[in-house]
Coordinates of C-alpha atoms and ligand atoms in Angstrom, one line a residue:
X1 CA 0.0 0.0 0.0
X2 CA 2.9 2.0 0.7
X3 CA 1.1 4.6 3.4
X4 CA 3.3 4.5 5.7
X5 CA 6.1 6.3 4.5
X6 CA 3.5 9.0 2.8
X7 CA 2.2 9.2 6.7
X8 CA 5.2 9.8 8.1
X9 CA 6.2 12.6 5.1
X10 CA 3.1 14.7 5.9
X11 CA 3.3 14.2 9.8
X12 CA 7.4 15.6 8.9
X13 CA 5.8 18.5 7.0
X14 CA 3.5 19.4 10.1
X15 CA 6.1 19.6 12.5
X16 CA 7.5 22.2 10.3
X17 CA 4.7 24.2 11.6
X18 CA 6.1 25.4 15.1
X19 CA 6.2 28.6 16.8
X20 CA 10.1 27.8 17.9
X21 CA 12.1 26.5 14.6
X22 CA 14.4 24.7 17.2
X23 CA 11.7 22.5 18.9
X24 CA 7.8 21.7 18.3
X25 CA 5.4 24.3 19.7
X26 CA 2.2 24.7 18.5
X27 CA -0.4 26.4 20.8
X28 CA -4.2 27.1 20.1
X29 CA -5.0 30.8 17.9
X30 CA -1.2 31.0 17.2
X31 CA 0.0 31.6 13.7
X32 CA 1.1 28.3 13.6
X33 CA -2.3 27.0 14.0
X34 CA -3.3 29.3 11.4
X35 CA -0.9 27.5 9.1
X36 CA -1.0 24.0 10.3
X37 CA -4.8 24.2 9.4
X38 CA -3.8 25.2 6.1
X39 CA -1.5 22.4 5.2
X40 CA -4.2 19.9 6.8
X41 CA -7.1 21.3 4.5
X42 CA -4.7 21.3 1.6
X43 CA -4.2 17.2 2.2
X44 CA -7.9 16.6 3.2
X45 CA -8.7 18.6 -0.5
X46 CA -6.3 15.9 -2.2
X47 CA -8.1 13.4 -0.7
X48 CA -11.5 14.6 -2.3
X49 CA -12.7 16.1 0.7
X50 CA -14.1 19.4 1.6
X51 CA -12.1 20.9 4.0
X52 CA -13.3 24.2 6.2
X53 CA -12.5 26.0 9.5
X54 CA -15.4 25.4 12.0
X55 CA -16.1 28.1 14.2
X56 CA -13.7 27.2 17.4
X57 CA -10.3 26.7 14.9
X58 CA -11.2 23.2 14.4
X59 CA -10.5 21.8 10.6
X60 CA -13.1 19.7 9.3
X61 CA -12.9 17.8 6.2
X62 CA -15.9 15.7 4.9
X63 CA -15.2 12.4 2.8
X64 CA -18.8 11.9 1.2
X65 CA -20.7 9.0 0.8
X66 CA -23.8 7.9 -1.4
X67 CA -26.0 8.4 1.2
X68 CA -25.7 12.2 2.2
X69 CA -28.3 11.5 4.7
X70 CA -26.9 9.2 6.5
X71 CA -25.3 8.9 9.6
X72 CA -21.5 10.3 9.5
X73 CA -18.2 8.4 11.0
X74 CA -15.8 10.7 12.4
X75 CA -12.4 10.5 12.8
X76 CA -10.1 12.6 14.0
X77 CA -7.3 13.7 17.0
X78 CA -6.1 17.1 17.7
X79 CA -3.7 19.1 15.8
X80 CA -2.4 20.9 18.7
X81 CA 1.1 19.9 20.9
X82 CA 2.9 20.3 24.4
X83 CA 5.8 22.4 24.2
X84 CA 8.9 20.8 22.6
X85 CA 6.7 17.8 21.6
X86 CA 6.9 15.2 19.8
X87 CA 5.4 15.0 15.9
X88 CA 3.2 12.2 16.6
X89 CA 0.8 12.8 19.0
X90 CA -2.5 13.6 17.9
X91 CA -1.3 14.4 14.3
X92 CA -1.0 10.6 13.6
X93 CA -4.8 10.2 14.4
X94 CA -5.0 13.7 11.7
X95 CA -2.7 12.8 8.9
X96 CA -3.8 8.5 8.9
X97 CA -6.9 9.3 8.3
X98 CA -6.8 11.6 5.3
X99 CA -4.0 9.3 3.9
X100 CA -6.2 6.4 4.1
X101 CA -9.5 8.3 2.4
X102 CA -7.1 9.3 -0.2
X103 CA -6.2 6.1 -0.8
X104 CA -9.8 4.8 -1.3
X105 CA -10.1 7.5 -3.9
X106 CA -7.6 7.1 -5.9
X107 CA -9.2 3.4 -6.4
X108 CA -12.3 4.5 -6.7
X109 CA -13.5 3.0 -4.2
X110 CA -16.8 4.9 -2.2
X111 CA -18.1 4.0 1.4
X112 CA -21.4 3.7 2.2
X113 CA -21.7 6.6 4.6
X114 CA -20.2 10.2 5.1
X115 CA -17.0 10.4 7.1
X116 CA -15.7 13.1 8.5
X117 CA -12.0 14.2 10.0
X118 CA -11.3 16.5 12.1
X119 CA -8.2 18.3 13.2
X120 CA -9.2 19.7 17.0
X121 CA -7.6 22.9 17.4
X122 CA -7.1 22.2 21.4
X123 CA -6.6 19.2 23.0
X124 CA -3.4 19.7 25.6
X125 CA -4.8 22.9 27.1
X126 CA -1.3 24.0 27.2
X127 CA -2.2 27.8 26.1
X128 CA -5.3 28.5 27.9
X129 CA -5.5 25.6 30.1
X130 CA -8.5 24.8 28.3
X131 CA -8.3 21.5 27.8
X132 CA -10.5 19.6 24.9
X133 CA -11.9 22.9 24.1
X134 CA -12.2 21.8 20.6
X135 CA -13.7 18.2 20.8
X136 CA -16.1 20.2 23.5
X137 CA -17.5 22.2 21.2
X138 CA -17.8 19.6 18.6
X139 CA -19.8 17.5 21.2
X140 CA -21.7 20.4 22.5
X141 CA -20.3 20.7 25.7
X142 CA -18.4 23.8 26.1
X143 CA -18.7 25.6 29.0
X144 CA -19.1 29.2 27.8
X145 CA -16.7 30.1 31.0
X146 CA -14.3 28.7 29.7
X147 CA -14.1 31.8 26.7
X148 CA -12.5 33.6 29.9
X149 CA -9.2 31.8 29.9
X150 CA -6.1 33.8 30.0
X151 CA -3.2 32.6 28.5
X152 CA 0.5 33.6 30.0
X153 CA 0.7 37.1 28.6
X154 CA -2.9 38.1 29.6
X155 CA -5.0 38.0 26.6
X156 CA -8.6 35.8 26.5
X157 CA -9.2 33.3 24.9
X158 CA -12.2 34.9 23.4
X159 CA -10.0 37.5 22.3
X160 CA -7.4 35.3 20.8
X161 CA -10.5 34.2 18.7
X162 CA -11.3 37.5 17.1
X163 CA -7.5 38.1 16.6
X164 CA -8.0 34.4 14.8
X165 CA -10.8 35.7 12.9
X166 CA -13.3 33.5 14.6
X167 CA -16.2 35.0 16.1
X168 CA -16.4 34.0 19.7
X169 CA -20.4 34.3 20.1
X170 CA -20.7 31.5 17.5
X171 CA -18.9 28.9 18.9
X172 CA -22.0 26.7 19.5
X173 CA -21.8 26.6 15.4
X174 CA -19.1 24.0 15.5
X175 CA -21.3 21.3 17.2
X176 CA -22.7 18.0 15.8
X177 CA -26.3 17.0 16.5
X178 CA -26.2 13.5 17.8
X179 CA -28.5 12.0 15.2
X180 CA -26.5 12.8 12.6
X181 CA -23.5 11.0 14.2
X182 CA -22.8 7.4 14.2
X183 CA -19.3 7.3 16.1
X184 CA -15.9 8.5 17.0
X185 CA -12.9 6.9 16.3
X186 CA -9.5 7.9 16.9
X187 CA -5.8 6.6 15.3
X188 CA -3.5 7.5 18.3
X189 CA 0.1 6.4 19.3
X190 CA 0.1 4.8 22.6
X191 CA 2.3 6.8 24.5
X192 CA 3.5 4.1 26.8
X193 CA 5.6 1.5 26.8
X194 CA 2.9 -2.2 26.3
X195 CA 2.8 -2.7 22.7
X196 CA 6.4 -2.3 22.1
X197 CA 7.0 -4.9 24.9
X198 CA 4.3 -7.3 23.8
X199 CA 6.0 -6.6 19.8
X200 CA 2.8 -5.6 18.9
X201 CA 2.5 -2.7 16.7
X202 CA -1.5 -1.8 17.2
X203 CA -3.9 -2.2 20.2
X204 CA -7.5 -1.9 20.9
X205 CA -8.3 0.9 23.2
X206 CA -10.6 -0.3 26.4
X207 CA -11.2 3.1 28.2
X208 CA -9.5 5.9 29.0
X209 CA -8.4 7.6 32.5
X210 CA -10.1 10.5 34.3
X211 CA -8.4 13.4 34.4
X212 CA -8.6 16.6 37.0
X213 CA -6.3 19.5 36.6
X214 CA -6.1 22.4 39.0
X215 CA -4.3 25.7 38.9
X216 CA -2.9 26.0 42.8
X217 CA -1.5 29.6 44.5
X218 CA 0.4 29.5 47.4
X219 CA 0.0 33.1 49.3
X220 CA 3.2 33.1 52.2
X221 CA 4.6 36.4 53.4
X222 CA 8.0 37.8 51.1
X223 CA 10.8 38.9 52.9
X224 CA 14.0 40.1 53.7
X225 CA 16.1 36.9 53.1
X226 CA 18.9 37.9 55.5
X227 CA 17.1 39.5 58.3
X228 CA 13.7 37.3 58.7
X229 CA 14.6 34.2 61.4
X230 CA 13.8 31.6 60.2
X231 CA 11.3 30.6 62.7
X232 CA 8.9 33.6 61.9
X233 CA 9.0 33.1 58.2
X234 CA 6.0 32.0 56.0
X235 CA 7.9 30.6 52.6
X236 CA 5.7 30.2 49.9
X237 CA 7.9 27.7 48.4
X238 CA 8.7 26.2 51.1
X239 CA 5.1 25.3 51.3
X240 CA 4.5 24.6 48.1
X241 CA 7.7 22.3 47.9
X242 CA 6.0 20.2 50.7
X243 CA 2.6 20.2 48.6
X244 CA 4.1 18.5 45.6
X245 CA 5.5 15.9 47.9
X246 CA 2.4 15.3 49.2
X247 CA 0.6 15.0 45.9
X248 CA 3.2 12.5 45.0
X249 CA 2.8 10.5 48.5
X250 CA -1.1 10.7 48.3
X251 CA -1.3 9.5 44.6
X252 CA 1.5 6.6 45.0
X253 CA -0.6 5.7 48.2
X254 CA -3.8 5.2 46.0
X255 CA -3.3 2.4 43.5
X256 CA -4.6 3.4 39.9
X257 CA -4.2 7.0 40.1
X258 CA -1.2 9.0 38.8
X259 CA -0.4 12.8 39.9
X260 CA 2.2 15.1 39.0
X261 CA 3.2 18.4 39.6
X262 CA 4.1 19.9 35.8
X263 CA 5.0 23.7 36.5
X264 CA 5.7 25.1 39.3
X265 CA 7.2 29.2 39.6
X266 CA 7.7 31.7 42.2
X267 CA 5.8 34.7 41.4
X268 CA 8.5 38.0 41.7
X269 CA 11.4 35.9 42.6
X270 CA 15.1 36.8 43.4
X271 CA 17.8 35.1 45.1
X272 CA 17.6 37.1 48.3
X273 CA 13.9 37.1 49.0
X274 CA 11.6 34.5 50.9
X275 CA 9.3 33.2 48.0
X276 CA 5.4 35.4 48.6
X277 CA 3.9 33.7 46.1
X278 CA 4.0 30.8 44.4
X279 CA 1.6 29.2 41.8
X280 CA 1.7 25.3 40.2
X281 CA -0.2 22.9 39.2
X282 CA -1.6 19.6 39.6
X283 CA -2.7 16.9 37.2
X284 CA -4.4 13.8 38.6
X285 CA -5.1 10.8 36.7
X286 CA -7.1 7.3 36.9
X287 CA -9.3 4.6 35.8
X288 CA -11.7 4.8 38.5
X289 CA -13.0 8.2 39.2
X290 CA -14.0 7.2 43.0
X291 CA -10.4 6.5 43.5
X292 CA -9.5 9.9 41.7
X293 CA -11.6 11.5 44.3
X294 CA -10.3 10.0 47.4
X295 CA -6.5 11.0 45.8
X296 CA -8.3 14.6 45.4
X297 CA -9.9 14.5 49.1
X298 CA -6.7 13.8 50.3
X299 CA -4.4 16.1 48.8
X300 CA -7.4 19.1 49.9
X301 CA -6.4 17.7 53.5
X302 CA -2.8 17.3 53.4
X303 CA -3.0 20.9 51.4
X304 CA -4.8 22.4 54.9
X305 CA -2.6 20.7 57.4
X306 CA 0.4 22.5 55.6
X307 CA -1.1 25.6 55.5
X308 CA -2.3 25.9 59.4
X309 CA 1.3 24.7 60.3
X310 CA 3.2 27.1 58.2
X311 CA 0.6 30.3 58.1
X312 CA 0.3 30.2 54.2
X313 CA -3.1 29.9 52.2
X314 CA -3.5 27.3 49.2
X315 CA -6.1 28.4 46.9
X316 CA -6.5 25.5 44.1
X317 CA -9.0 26.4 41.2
X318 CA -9.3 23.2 38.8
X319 CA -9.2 24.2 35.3
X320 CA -10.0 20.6 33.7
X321 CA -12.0 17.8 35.2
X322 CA -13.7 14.9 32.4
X323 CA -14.7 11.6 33.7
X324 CA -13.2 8.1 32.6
X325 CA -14.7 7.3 29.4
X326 CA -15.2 3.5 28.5
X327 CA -15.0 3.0 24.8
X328 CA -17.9 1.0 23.1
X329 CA -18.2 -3.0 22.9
X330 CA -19.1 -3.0 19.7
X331 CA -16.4 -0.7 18.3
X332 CA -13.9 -2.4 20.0
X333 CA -15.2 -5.7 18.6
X334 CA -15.4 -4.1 14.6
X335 CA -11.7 -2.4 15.3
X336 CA -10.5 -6.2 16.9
X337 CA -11.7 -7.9 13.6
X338 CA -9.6 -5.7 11.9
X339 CA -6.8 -6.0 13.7
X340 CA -7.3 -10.0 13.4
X341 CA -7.8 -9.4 9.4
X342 CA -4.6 -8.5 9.6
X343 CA -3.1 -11.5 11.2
X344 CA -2.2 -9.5 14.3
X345 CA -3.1 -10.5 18.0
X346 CA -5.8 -8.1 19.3
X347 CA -4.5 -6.6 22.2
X348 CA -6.9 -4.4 24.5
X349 CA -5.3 -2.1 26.4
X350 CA -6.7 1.1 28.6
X351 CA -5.3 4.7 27.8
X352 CA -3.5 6.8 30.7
X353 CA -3.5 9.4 28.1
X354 CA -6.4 11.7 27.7
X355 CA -8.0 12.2 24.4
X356 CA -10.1 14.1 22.1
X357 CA -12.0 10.8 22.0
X358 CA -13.3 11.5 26.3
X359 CA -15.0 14.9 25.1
X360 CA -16.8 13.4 21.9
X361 CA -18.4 10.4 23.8
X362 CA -20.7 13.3 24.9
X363 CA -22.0 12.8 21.3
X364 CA -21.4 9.8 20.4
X365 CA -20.2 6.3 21.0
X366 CA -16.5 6.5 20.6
X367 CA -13.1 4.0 19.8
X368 CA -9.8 4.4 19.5
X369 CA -6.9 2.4 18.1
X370 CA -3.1 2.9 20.3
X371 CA -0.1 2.6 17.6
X372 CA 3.1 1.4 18.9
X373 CA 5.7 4.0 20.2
X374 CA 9.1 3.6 20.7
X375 CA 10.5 3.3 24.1
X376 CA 7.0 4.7 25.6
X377 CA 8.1 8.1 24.9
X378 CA 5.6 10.9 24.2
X379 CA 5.1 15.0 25.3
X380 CA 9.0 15.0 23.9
X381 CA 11.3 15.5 21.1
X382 CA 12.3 11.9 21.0
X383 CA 8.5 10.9 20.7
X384 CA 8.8 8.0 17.3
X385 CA 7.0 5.7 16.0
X386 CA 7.8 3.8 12.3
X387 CA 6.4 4.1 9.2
X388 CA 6.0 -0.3 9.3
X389 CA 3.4 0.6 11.9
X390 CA 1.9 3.5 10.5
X391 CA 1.5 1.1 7.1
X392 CA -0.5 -1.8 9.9
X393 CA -2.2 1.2 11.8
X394 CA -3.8 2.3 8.0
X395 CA -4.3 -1.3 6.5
X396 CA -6.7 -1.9 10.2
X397 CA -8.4 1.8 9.5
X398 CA -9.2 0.6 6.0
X399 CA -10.8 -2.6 7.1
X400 CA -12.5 -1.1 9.9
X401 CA -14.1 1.7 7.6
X402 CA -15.0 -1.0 4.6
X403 CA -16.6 -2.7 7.0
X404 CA -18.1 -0.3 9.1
X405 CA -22.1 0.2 9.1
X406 CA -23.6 3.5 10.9
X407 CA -26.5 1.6 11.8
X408 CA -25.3 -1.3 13.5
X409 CA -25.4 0.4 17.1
X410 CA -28.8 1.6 16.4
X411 CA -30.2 -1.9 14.7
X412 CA -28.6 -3.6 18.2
X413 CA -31.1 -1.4 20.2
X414 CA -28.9 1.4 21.3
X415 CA -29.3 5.0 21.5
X416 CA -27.7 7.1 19.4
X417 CA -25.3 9.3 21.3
X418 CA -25.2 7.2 24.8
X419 CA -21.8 7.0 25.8
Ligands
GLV501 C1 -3.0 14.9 26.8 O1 -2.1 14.6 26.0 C2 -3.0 14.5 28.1 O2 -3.2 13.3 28.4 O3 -2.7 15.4 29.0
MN502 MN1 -0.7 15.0 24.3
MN503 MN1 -2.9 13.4 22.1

């Protein structure tokens, strides 16, 4: 079929769309958006698609089928990155797509039913801390607060919309009515470290983890670093330094959760003052969201206890919170045959990792397919993954759309758009 290596051109040629030429940065309403979208609606028109902007930045390409009323497929992953990322994550689950409709129309070959892709313009959160803001709006479920994010140099996200040319009043434009949506299903690479072990180049995604993020400030007392005792002081960082250790205690003390502590700055600092301020945050993970709650619970307590002992206040505002998402039977069955078509052991495996794919099951019933990584790596420069297994992830996509029927779900008795 030869896919793989055309994949793994056109996921090179992305990554040349970075706000840093020395490292991969590409944030939500940057330039580099602006022209990442570009290049993805220049592939998707190859393909035979139409390709648009929808109102929140999200590119949407539609693949038609014979039926223009019927229900539509869509596939998709974000088009967003971490800073200094890696070239895979979520652009795999953009590029393998198109690559594969592309493919089907250069034989002529039609499915029965529309399909669409989309490239979400935010997924990581990383500028506004608003995290799945374009899946959410896909699936209906923004929260209009959220247009209030600020990013690091003070401007709103609604803001950063107009400067975009979007129209922040309309952003309830780019959602999908449930009817008119069979599924979601996304290509993404695993991230972690099972399929490589198990020499398995493509798994069959069971669920994926909770997530809750929170945006903490830690409010001491600056001072004088030569003159206050040490006894009388009330060091922000001190504190804070403390909190991290107890989110890392709390969460390795409650098995399936993960939590970690990605940025963490003293507000106005210098090398002879006692830290005032201090702001981090917190991301907490796991497969069971009662679990994720106790971890929460505890870390609120353990948070309190240092603050009465050292005089400091901890005011934690979570930015992020979606619920574990199970992914459905049924698509997880259709996505195992192909996997099996291919003479490759199905391997189910959950995600860690959140994804586009936890917002849109508010619309629809959703899937996802993990792609081996090498060495587990991901959110890094040394992310990889080979064109071999971008070649197997494309052949299963194929199978999986030929075979794919919008009504099954619905002709087994369920309702559209129950997660
Ligand atoms: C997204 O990549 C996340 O899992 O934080
Ligand atoms: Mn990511
Ligand atoms: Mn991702």
């Amino acid at each position: 079929m030869n896919l793989g290596p055309v994949i793994m051109e056109w996921l090179d040629e992305l990554a040349e769309c970075s706000e840093d030429p020395a490292e991969l940065t590409r944030r939500y309403l940057t330039p580099e958006h602006a022209q990442a979208a570009e290049l993805i609606m220049r592939r998707m028109r190859e393909a035979g698609m139409d390709a648009r902007m929808d109102a929140v930045g999200n590119v949407v390409g539609s693949f038609p089928g014979p039926r223009p009323g019927a229900r539509r497929l869509i596939l998709g992953s974000h088009l967003d990155t971490v800073r200094n990322a890696g070239k895979y994550d979520g652009a795999l689950g953009v590029m393998l797509p198109i690559a594969c409709l592309r493919w089907l129309r250069e034989r002529g070959r039609q499915l029965d039913y529309p399909v669409d892709v989309i490239a979400f313009g935010d997924e990581e959160g990383l500028r506004f801390q608003a995290t799945l803001f374009g899946s959410r709006a896909v699936a209906g479920a923004l929260d209009p607060a959220m247009l209030h994010a600020v990013d690091e140099d003070g401007v709103r996200l609604h803001d950063a919309m107009r400067g975009f040319g979007l129209d922040p009043h309309a952003v309830g434009d780019a959602g999908y009515r449930p009817e008119e949506v069979a599924a979601y299903v996304e290509v993404h690479i695993e991230q972690g470290p099972v399929l490589e072990a198990e020499n398995l180049p493509i798994g069959v995604v069971t669920s994926i983890a909770g997530a809750v993020r929170l945006r903490v400030e830690v409010m001491g007392r600056a001072g004088h670093a030569g003159t206050v005792p040490m006894n009388l002081r009330r060091d922000a960082l001190a504190a804070a330094s403390e909190a991290v250790l107890a989110v890392e205690r709390i969460c390795l003390g409650t098995p399936g959760t993960v939590g970690t502590v990605g940025v963490l700055r003293t507000v106005s600092g210098a090398v002879n003052v006692i830290p005032g301020v201090v702001e981090f945050t917190i991301d907490v993970r796991g497969e069971s969201d009662d679990r994720r709650h106790v971890a929460l619970a505890r870390i609120d307590e353990a948070f309190a206890e240092i603050a009465s002992r050292r005089g400091v206040l901890f005011d934690c505002v979570p930015t992020h919170e979606t619920g574990a998402r199970r992914c459905s039977p049924w698509l997880m069955r259709r996505l195992g045959e192909a996997v099996e078509a291919e003479g490759i052991e199905v391997r189910r495996l959950p995600s860690g990792a959140g994804h586009d794919a936890m917002a849109m099951a508010r619309l629809t019933e959703i899937g996802m397919l993990f792609v081996r990584c090498k060495d587990g790596i991901s959110h890094h420069p040394a992310e990889s993954m080979t064109a071999a297994d971008a070649e197997v992830a494309a052949r299963v996509l194929l199978r999986f759309l030929e075979r794919f029927d919008p009504d099954e779900r619905r002709s087994m008795g369920g309702k559209p758009g129950a997660a």
